[in-house]
Each structure stands twice: as structure tokens, then as C-alpha cells.
Amino acid sequence: LMGVEQKVHAAEVALQDTPLDEKTRDLIGRIASIRATLAVTQHEVEAIIVQARRALEYLHPDNLPVRTSIIWTLGYAYHLQGDRVAASQAYTEAIAICQAIGHTIIAMMATIGLGNIQETENQLYLAAETYRDALKLGGDPPPPPICEAYLGLARLSYQWNDLVAAQQHGEQSWQLARQIENTDRFVACELFLARLKLIQGDVAAAAALVAQAGQSARQHHFE
């Protein structure tokens, strides 16, 4: 993620004197889609929505891969706003298009989003099945963003008092989340693992993980 904004800004500057034809409009839409994706990593709702709408306005109608990713980003924004109905609709739409065009990464992310909503609505067994579907889409080796599915399974295992599975899923999530730059996901993993240590009576290990999570959050300016 480092340096992406500078690169898209340079591309924007390079396009200033270019005729606003179909190709240029699509490039402007792609730039907006990249900015929307960057905003997702920082959970910036307003920026996601502004850039996503700009992307949909400029992208070529046939540019289904990028349009589908934008539908997912809008779903994520609605999710952050607490509008689970709109988020579910966007995620479901993105998954349907992905199945038609073979866009597995966005299908994976939208599936994780649905799992999050199902978990929030206490549909725990359905959420677990959805997270496992996301893992299948991720393939082997799993891509780093699949850490969200592992963390979801870790939370569910914890609720079902399967602490061994919770530990395994939590550690898998943490290992993958560490590979993503500028994300708070590994902090969430460290806090979850700290909770497990506390339940297991290992107060010292729990305190160390909390301190580590706090240091990580300060280093990356996460709230």
C-alpha cells in the first residue's frame, strides 16, 4: 500500500491534457477505484463512498472486474455504517457477478463480509459455513486478506468453548495479517489471542500481547 496514492496522483496529473474519451474516462474510474480500496484499509466510510461513486460514473460499462470490486467496497462502507441490509445486498451482488466472470478475490472478500454480518446477527453456524466458503475461495497458499475469515472462525470457536480451535485459527489469522502493510487486522488478532491467554490463566502472556498490540497500534497510528 505504500506509495500507491503518489502513483495514482501522478497518473491523474498525466491525464490532465488527455482528451476525455472512453479510454481516459475508464482510467479515471480505475484511479477512483484504487482510492476507494485504499480507503477500505483505513475504514474511511465517506472516502469509500465518494471514490466508489466516482469510479462507477467513469468506468467503462464493460469493465466488470473493477465495477464488481467497487460494489464490494460500497458493501463494506454500508457495513461500517451499520446498514446490514444494504451491505448484504451489495456483497451478494458482488458474489453473483464474480461467479460469472471468475473474480475469486472479490468473491472471497464479499463472502467474508457476509460471514461478518451473519455472525453479528447471531447466525453462528451459518457464519462458520460462510467463512469456510471464503477459505475455499482463497485457495492454497491463502492470500493475506483471508485472515478475516480465520479470525471469524476463531471468534466462533471461542463462543463454542473450543479453545484449541480458537487458538489455531487466531494464530493463522495473525500470521497472515502480519503480511499486510498499514492494516489494523494484526492488532485485532493480538487482542484476541490475549483474551485466550487470559481465559487460560496465563496473565503474563495476555499482558505481553496487549502491550504488543498497543505498541503496534501506536506505530501505525491506529485508534
Coordinates of C-alpha atoms in Angstrom, one line a residue:
L1 CA 0.0 0.0 0.0
M2 CA 3.0 2.3 0.5
G3 CA 3.3 4.8 -2.3
V4 CA 0.1 4.0 -4.1
E5 CA -1.5 7.4 -3.6
Q6 CA 1.6 9.1 -5.0
K7 CA 1.4 6.8 -8.1
V8 CA -2.3 7.4 -8.8
H9 CA -1.8 11.1 -8.3
A10 CA 1.0 11.1 -10.9
A11 CA -1.3 9.2 -13.3
E12 CA -4.0 11.7 -12.7
V13 CA -1.6 14.6 -13.5
A14 CA -0.5 12.8 -16.7
L15 CA -4.1 12.5 -17.8
Q16 CA -4.9 16.2 -17.4
D17 CA -4.2 17.1 -21.0
T18 CA -5.6 13.9 -22.5
P19 CA -8.9 14.1 -24.4
L20 CA -11.8 12.8 -22.3
D21 CA -12.5 9.8 -24.5
E22 CA -13.8 6.4 -23.5
K23 CA -10.3 5.1 -22.6
T24 CA -9.4 8.1 -20.5
R25 CA -12.7 8.0 -18.6
D26 CA -12.1 4.4 -17.7
L27 CA -8.6 5.2 -16.4
I28 CA -10.1 8.0 -14.2
G29 CA -12.6 5.4 -12.9
R30 CA -9.7 3.0 -12.2
I31 CA -7.9 5.7 -10.2
A32 CA -11.0 6.3 -8.2
S33 CA -11.4 2.6 -7.6
I34 CA -7.9 2.4 -6.2
R35 CA -8.6 5.2 -3.9
A36 CA -11.8 3.5 -2.7
T37 CA -9.8 0.4 -2.0
L38 CA -7.2 2.4 0.0
A39 CA -10.0 4.0 2.0
V40 CA -11.3 0.5 2.8
T41 CA -7.9 -0.4 4.5
Q42 CA -8.4 2.7 6.8
H43 CA -12.2 2.1 7.3
E44 CA -12.9 5.6 6.0
V45 CA -16.6 5.5 5.1
E46 CA -17.0 8.8 3.4
A47 CA -13.9 8.4 1.2
I48 CA -15.0 4.9 0.2
I49 CA -18.4 6.2 -0.9
V50 CA -17.2 9.3 -2.7
Q51 CA -14.5 7.4 -4.6
A52 CA -16.7 4.4 -5.3
R53 CA -19.4 6.6 -6.8
R54 CA -16.8 8.4 -8.9
A55 CA -15.5 5.1 -10.1
L56 CA -18.9 3.8 -11.2
E57 CA -19.5 7.1 -13.0
Y58 CA -16.3 6.9 -15.1
L59 CA -15.6 3.2 -15.5
H60 CA -16.5 1.6 -18.8
P61 CA -19.7 -0.4 -18.6
D62 CA -17.9 -3.5 -19.8
N63 CA -15.2 -3.2 -17.1
L64 CA -16.9 -5.8 -14.9
P65 CA -13.9 -6.8 -12.8
V66 CA -13.3 -3.3 -11.4
R67 CA -17.0 -2.5 -11.2
T68 CA -17.5 -5.6 -9.1
S69 CA -14.7 -4.6 -6.8
I70 CA -16.4 -1.3 -6.3
I71 CA -19.7 -2.9 -5.5
W72 CA -17.9 -4.8 -2.8
T73 CA -16.3 -1.6 -1.4
L74 CA -19.7 0.0 -1.2
G75 CA -20.9 -3.0 0.7
Y76 CA -18.1 -2.6 3.1
A77 CA -18.9 1.1 3.6
Y78 CA -22.6 0.2 4.3
H79 CA -21.4 -2.4 6.7
L80 CA -19.3 0.2 8.6
Q81 CA -22.4 2.4 8.7
G82 CA -24.4 -0.4 10.3
D83 CA -26.7 -0.8 7.3
R84 CA -26.5 -4.6 7.2
V85 CA -29.3 -5.0 4.7
A86 CA -27.6 -2.7 2.1
A87 CA -24.3 -4.3 2.9
S88 CA -25.7 -7.9 2.4
Q89 CA -27.3 -6.8 -0.9
A90 CA -24.0 -5.4 -2.2
Y91 CA -22.0 -8.4 -1.1
T92 CA -24.5 -10.8 -2.7
E93 CA -24.5 -8.8 -5.9
A94 CA -20.7 -8.8 -6.0
I95 CA -20.5 -12.6 -5.4
A96 CA -23.0 -13.3 -8.2
I97 CA -21.0 -11.2 -10.7
C98 CA -17.8 -12.8 -9.5
Q99 CA -19.1 -16.3 -10.2
A100 CA -20.0 -15.2 -13.7
I101 CA -16.6 -13.7 -14.5
G102 CA -14.3 -15.8 -12.3
H103 CA -13.2 -12.9 -10.0
T104 CA -12.2 -15.1 -7.0
I105 CA -10.5 -12.5 -4.8
I106 CA -13.5 -10.1 -4.7
A107 CA -15.8 -13.1 -4.2
M108 CA -13.7 -14.1 -1.2
M109 CA -13.9 -10.6 0.3
A110 CA -17.6 -10.3 -0.2
T111 CA -18.1 -13.8 1.3
I112 CA -16.2 -12.8 4.4
G113 CA -18.4 -9.7 4.6
L114 CA -21.5 -11.9 4.6
G115 CA -20.0 -14.1 7.3
N116 CA -19.4 -11.0 9.4
I117 CA -23.0 -9.9 9.1
Q118 CA -24.3 -13.4 9.9
E119 CA -22.0 -13.5 12.9
T120 CA -23.3 -10.2 14.1
E121 CA -26.9 -11.4 13.7
N122 CA -26.0 -14.5 15.8
Q123 CA -26.4 -16.9 12.9
L124 CA -23.3 -18.6 14.1
Y125 CA -23.4 -21.9 12.3
L126 CA -24.2 -20.2 9.0
A127 CA -21.4 -17.7 9.6
A128 CA -18.9 -20.6 10.2
E129 CA -20.0 -22.2 6.9
T130 CA -19.7 -18.9 5.1
Y131 CA -16.2 -18.3 6.5
R132 CA -15.2 -21.8 5.3
D133 CA -16.5 -21.0 1.9
A134 CA -14.3 -17.9 1.9
L135 CA -11.3 -20.1 2.8
K136 CA -12.1 -22.4 -0.2
L137 CA -12.1 -19.3 -2.5
G138 CA -8.8 -18.2 -1.1
G139 CA -7.1 -21.4 -2.2
D140 CA -3.6 -22.6 -1.2
P141 CA -1.5 -20.8 -0.3
P142 CA -4.1 -18.5 1.3
P143 CA -3.8 -14.8 0.4
P144 CA -3.2 -12.4 3.4
P145 CA -6.8 -10.8 3.4
I146 CA -8.2 -14.3 4.2
C147 CA -7.0 -13.5 7.8
E148 CA -10.5 -12.1 8.3
A149 CA -12.1 -15.5 7.7
Y150 CA -9.7 -17.2 10.1
L151 CA -10.3 -14.5 12.8
G152 CA -14.1 -15.0 12.3
L153 CA -13.7 -18.8 12.8
A154 CA -11.5 -18.1 15.9
R155 CA -14.2 -15.9 17.4
L156 CA -16.9 -18.6 16.7
S157 CA -14.7 -21.4 18.2
Y158 CA -14.2 -19.2 21.3
Q159 CA -18.0 -18.8 21.7
W160 CA -18.4 -22.6 21.4
N161 CA -15.7 -23.0 24.0
D162 CA -13.4 -24.8 21.6
L163 CA -10.3 -23.0 22.8
V164 CA -7.9 -25.2 20.8
A165 CA -9.5 -24.4 17.5
A166 CA -9.8 -20.8 18.6
Q167 CA -6.1 -20.7 19.2
Q168 CA -5.2 -22.3 15.9
H169 CA -7.5 -20.1 13.9
G170 CA -6.3 -17.0 15.8
E171 CA -2.7 -17.8 15.1
Q172 CA -3.3 -18.5 11.4
S173 CA -5.1 -15.1 11.2
W174 CA -2.2 -13.3 12.9
Q175 CA 0.4 -14.9 10.6
L176 CA -1.5 -13.8 7.5
A177 CA -2.4 -10.3 8.8
R178 CA 1.3 -9.6 9.5
Q179 CA 1.9 -9.7 5.8
I180 CA -0.4 -6.8 5.0
E181 CA 1.0 -3.3 5.3
N182 CA -0.9 -0.5 7.1
T183 CA -3.7 -2.6 8.5
D184 CA -5.1 -2.9 12.0
R185 CA -6.0 -6.6 11.5
F186 CA -2.9 -8.0 13.2
V187 CA -3.7 -5.8 16.2
A188 CA -7.2 -7.3 16.4
C189 CA -5.5 -10.8 16.2
E190 CA -3.1 -9.9 19.1
L191 CA -6.0 -8.7 21.2
F192 CA -8.0 -11.9 20.5
L193 CA -5.0 -14.1 21.4
A194 CA -4.5 -12.1 24.6
R195 CA -8.1 -12.8 25.6
L196 CA -7.5 -16.5 25.0
K197 CA -4.4 -16.4 27.2
L198 CA -6.4 -14.6 29.9
I199 CA -9.1 -17.3 29.8
Q200 CA -6.4 -20.0 30.1
G201 CA -5.0 -18.2 33.2
D202 CA -1.7 -17.1 31.6
V203 CA -2.0 -13.4 32.7
A204 CA 1.7 -12.6 31.9
A205 CA 1.3 -13.8 28.3
A206 CA -2.0 -11.9 28.0
A207 CA -0.4 -8.7 29.3
A208 CA 2.5 -9.1 26.9
L209 CA 0.2 -9.5 23.9
V210 CA -1.9 -6.4 24.9
A211 CA 1.3 -4.4 25.3
Q212 CA 2.4 -5.6 21.9
A213 CA -0.9 -4.7 20.3
G214 CA -0.7 -1.2 21.9
Q215 CA 2.8 -0.7 20.5
S216 CA 1.7 -1.9 17.1
A217 CA -1.3 0.5 17.1
R218 CA 0.8 3.5 18.1
Q219 CA 3.5 2.7 15.5
H220 CA 0.8 2.6 12.7
H221 CA -1.3 5.4 14.2
F222 CA -4.4 3.2 14.7
E223 CA -7.0 4.3 17.1

